[in-house]
PDB file of C-alpha atoms and ligand atoms in Angstrom:
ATOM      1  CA  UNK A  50      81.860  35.023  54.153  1.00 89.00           C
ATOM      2  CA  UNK A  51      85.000  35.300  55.337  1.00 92.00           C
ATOM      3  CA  UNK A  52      87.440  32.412  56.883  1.00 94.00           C
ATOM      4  CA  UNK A  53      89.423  34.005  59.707  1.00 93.00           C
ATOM      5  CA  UNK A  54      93.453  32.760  60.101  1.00 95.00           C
ATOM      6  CA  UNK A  55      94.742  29.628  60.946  1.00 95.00           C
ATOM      7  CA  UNK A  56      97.634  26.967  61.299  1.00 96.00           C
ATOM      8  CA  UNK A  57      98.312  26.515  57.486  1.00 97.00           C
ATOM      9  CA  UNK A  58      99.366  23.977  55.447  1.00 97.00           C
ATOM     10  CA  UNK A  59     103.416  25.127  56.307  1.00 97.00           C
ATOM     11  CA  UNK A  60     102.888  23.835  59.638  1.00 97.00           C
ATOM     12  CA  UNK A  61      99.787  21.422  59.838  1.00 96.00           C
ATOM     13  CA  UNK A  62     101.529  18.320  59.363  1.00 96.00           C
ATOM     14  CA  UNK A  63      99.366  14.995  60.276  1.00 96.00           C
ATOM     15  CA  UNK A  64     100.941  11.491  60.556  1.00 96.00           C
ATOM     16  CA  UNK A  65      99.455   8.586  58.122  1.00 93.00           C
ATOM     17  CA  UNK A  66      97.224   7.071  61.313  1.00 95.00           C
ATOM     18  CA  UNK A  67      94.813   9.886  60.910  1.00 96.00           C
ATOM     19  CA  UNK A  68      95.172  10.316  57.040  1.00 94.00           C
ATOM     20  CA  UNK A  69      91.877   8.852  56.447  1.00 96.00           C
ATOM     21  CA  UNK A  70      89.777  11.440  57.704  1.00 96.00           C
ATOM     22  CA  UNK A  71      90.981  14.272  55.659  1.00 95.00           C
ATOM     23  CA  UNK A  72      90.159  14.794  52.103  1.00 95.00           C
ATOM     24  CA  UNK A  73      93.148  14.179  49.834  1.00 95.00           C
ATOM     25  CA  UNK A  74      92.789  16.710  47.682  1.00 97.00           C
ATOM     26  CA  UNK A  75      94.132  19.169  50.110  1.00 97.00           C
ATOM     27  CA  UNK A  76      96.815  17.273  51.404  1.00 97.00           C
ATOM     28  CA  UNK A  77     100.450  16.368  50.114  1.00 97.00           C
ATOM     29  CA  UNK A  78     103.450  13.871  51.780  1.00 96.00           C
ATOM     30  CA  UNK A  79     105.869  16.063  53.584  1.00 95.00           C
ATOM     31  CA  UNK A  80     108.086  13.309  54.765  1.00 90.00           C
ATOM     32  CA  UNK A  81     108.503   9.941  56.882  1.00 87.00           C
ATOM     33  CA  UNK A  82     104.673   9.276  56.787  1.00 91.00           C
ATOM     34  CA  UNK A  83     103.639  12.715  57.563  1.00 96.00           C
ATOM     35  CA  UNK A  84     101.494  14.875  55.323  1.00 97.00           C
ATOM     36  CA  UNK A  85     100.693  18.635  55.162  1.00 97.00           C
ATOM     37  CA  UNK A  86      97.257  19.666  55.230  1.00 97.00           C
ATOM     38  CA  UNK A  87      95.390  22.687  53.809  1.00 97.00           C
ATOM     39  CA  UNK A  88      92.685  23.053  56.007  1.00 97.00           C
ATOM     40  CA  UNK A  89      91.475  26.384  54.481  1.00 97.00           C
ATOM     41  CA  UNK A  90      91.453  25.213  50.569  1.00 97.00           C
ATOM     42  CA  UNK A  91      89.640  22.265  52.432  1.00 97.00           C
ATOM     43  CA  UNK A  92      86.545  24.534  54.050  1.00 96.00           C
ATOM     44  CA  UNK A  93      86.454  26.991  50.856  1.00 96.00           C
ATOM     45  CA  UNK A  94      85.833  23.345  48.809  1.00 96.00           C
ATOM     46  CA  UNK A  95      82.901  22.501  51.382  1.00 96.00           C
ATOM     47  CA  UNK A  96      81.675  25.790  51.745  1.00 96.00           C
ATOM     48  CA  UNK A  97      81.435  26.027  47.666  1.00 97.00           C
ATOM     49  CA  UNK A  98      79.839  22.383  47.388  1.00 97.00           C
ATOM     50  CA  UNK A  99      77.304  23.639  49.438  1.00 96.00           C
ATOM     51  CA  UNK A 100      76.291  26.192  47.408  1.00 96.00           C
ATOM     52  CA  UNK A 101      78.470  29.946  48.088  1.00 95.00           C
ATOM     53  CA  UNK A 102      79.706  31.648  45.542  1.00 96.00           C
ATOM     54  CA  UNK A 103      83.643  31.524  45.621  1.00 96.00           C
ATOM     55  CA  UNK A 104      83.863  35.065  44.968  1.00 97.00           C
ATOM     56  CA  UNK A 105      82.061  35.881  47.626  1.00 95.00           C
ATOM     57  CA  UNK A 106      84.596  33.614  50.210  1.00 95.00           C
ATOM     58  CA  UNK A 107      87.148  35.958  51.675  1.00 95.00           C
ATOM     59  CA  UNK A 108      90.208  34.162  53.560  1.00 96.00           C
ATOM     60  CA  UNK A 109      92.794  35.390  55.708  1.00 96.00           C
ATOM     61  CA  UNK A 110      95.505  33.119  55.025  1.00 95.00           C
ATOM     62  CA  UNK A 111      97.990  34.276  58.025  1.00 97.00           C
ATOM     63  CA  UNK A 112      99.730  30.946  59.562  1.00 98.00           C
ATOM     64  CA  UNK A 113      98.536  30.691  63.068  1.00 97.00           C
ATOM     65  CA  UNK A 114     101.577  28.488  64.083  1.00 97.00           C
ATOM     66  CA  UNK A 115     104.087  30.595  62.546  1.00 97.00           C
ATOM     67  CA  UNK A 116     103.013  34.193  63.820  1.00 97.00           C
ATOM     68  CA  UNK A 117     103.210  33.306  67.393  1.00 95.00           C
ATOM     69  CA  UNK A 118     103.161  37.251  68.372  1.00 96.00           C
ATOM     70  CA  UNK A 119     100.177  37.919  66.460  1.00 96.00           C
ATOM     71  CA  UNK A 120      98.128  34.563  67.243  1.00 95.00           C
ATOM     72  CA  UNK A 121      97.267  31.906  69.631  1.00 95.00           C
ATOM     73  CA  UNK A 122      97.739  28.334  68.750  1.00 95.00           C
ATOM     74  CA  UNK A 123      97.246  24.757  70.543  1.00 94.00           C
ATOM     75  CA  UNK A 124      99.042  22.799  68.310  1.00 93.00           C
ATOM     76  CA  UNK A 125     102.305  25.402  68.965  1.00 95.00           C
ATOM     77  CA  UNK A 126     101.914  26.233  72.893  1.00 94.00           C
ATOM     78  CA  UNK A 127      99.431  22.953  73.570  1.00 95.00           C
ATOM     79  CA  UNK A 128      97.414  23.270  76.668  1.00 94.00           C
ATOM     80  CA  UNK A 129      99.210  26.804  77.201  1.00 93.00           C
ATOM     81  CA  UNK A 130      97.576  28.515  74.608  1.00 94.00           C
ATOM     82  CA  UNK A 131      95.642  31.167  74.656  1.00 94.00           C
ATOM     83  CA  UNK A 132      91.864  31.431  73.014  1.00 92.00           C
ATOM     84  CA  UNK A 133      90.890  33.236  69.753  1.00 89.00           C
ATOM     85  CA  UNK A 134      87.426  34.254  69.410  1.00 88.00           C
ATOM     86  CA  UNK A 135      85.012  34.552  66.216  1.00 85.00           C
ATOM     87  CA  UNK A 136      82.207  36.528  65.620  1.00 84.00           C
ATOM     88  CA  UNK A 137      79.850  35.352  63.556  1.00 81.00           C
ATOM     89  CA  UNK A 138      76.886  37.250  61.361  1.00 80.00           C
ATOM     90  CA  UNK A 139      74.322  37.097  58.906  1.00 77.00           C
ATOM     91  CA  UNK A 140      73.134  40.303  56.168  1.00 76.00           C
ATOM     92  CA  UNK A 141      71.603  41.114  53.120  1.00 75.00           C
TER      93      UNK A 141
HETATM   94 ZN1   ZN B 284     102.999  28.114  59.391  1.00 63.37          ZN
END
Protein backbone atom coordinates (compact mmCIF):
# COMPACT_ATOMS: atom_id res chain seq x y z
CA UNK A 1 0.00 0.00 0.00
CA UNK A 2 1.37 3.04 -0.49
CA UNK A 3 -0.29 6.73 0.03
CA UNK A 4 1.07 8.97 -2.73
CA UNK A 5 1.88 12.99 -1.65
CA UNK A 6 -0.31 15.51 -0.65
CA UNK A 7 -1.18 19.04 0.88
CA UNK A 8 0.00 18.27 4.51
CA UNK A 9 -0.90 19.25 7.67
CA UNK A 10 1.73 22.62 7.24
CA UNK A 11 -0.64 23.95 4.86
CA UNK A 12 -4.18 22.24 5.16
CA UNK A 13 -5.70 24.62 7.37
CA UNK A 14 -9.75 24.31 7.67
CA UNK A 15 -11.92 26.99 9.39
CA UNK A 16 -14.23 25.79 12.52
CA UNK A 17 -17.57 25.69 10.01
CA UNK A 18 -16.32 22.49 8.55
CA UNK A 19 -14.56 21.12 11.75
CA UNK A 20 -17.16 18.60 12.26
CA UNK A 21 -16.47 16.41 9.53
CA UNK A 22 -12.93 15.62 10.23
CA UNK A 23 -11.77 13.34 12.88
CA UNK A 24 -10.09 15.19 15.74
CA UNK A 25 -7.51 13.15 16.35
CA UNK A 26 -5.64 14.39 13.40
CA UNK A 27 -6.29 17.84 13.72
CA UNK A 28 -4.85 20.74 16.01
CA UNK A 29 -5.96 24.82 16.36
CA UNK A 30 -3.58 26.81 14.30
CA UNK A 31 -5.12 30.13 15.02
CA UNK A 32 -8.34 32.50 14.85
CA UNK A 33 -10.71 29.45 14.44
CA UNK A 34 -8.66 27.67 11.96
CA UNK A 35 -7.23 24.20 12.44
CA UNK A 36 -4.51 22.14 10.67
CA UNK A 37 -5.36 18.89 9.41
CA UNK A 38 -3.35 15.68 8.84
CA UNK A 39 -5.07 14.12 6.22
CA UNK A 40 -2.46 11.32 5.73
CA UNK A 41 -2.17 10.17 9.64
CA UNK A 42 -6.05 10.40 9.02
CA UNK A 43 -6.22 7.62 5.93
CA UNK A 44 -3.25 5.42 7.52
CA UNK A 45 -5.86 5.36 10.85
CA UNK A 46 -8.79 4.19 8.41
CA UNK A 47 -6.83 2.13 6.32
CA UNK A 48 -5.45 0.23 9.67
CA UNK A 49 -9.10 0.05 11.26
CA UNK A 50 -9.96 -1.73 8.39
CA UNK A 51 -7.73 -4.29 8.74
CA UNK A 52 -3.83 -3.49 6.87
CA UNK A 53 -1.03 -4.05 8.53
CA UNK A 54 0.75 -0.63 9.34
CA UNK A 55 3.95 -1.94 8.31
CA UNK A 56 2.89 -2.71 5.26
CA UNK A 57 1.45 1.26 4.62
CA UNK A 58 4.12 3.18 2.80
CA UNK A 59 3.54 7.15 2.65
CA UNK A 60 5.11 9.77 0.78
CA UNK A 61 4.80 12.60 2.98
CA UNK A 62 5.99 15.48 0.38
CA UNK A 63 3.63 18.74 0.97
CA UNK A 64 1.72 19.20 -2.18
CA UNK A 65 1.08 22.96 -1.40
CA UNK A 66 4.50 23.74 -0.53
CA UNK A 67 6.50 22.07 -3.52
CA UNK A 68 4.73 23.96 -6.14
CA UNK A 69 7.60 22.92 -8.82
CA UNK A 70 7.31 19.39 -8.11
CA UNK A 71 3.33 19.14 -7.66
CA UNK A 72 -0.01 20.29 -8.66
CA UNK A 73 -2.40 21.60 -6.15
CA UNK A 74 -6.13 23.14 -6.13
CA UNK A 75 -6.13 24.47 -2.93
CA UNK A 76 -2.64 26.59 -4.02
CA UNK A 77 -3.41 27.51 -7.87
CA UNK A 78 -7.50 26.83 -7.45
CA UNK A 79 -9.22 26.23 -10.68
CA UNK A 80 -5.64 26.72 -12.41
CA UNK A 81 -4.21 23.71 -11.31
CA UNK A 82 -3.01 21.16 -12.98
CA UNK A 83 -4.10 17.21 -12.48
CA UNK A 84 -2.06 14.46 -10.72
CA UNK A 85 -2.81 11.02 -11.62
CA UNK A 86 -2.72 7.61 -9.51
CA UNK A 87 -2.28 4.30 -10.50
CA UNK A 88 -3.72 1.89 -8.67
CA UNK A 89 -2.91 -2.16 -8.28
CA UNK A 90 -3.50 -5.25 -6.63
CA UNK A 91 -0.59 -8.46 -6.01
CA UNK A 92 0.30 -11.25 -4.08
ZN1 LIG B 1 2.97 22.44 3.11
Amino acid sequence: MLIGPSIQSCCFEIKDDVLEHFDSNHYNPSSNDKYKVDLQGWAIDQLVCSGLDREKINVINKCTYCLDTLYHSYRRNGTNAGRMYALAGWSN
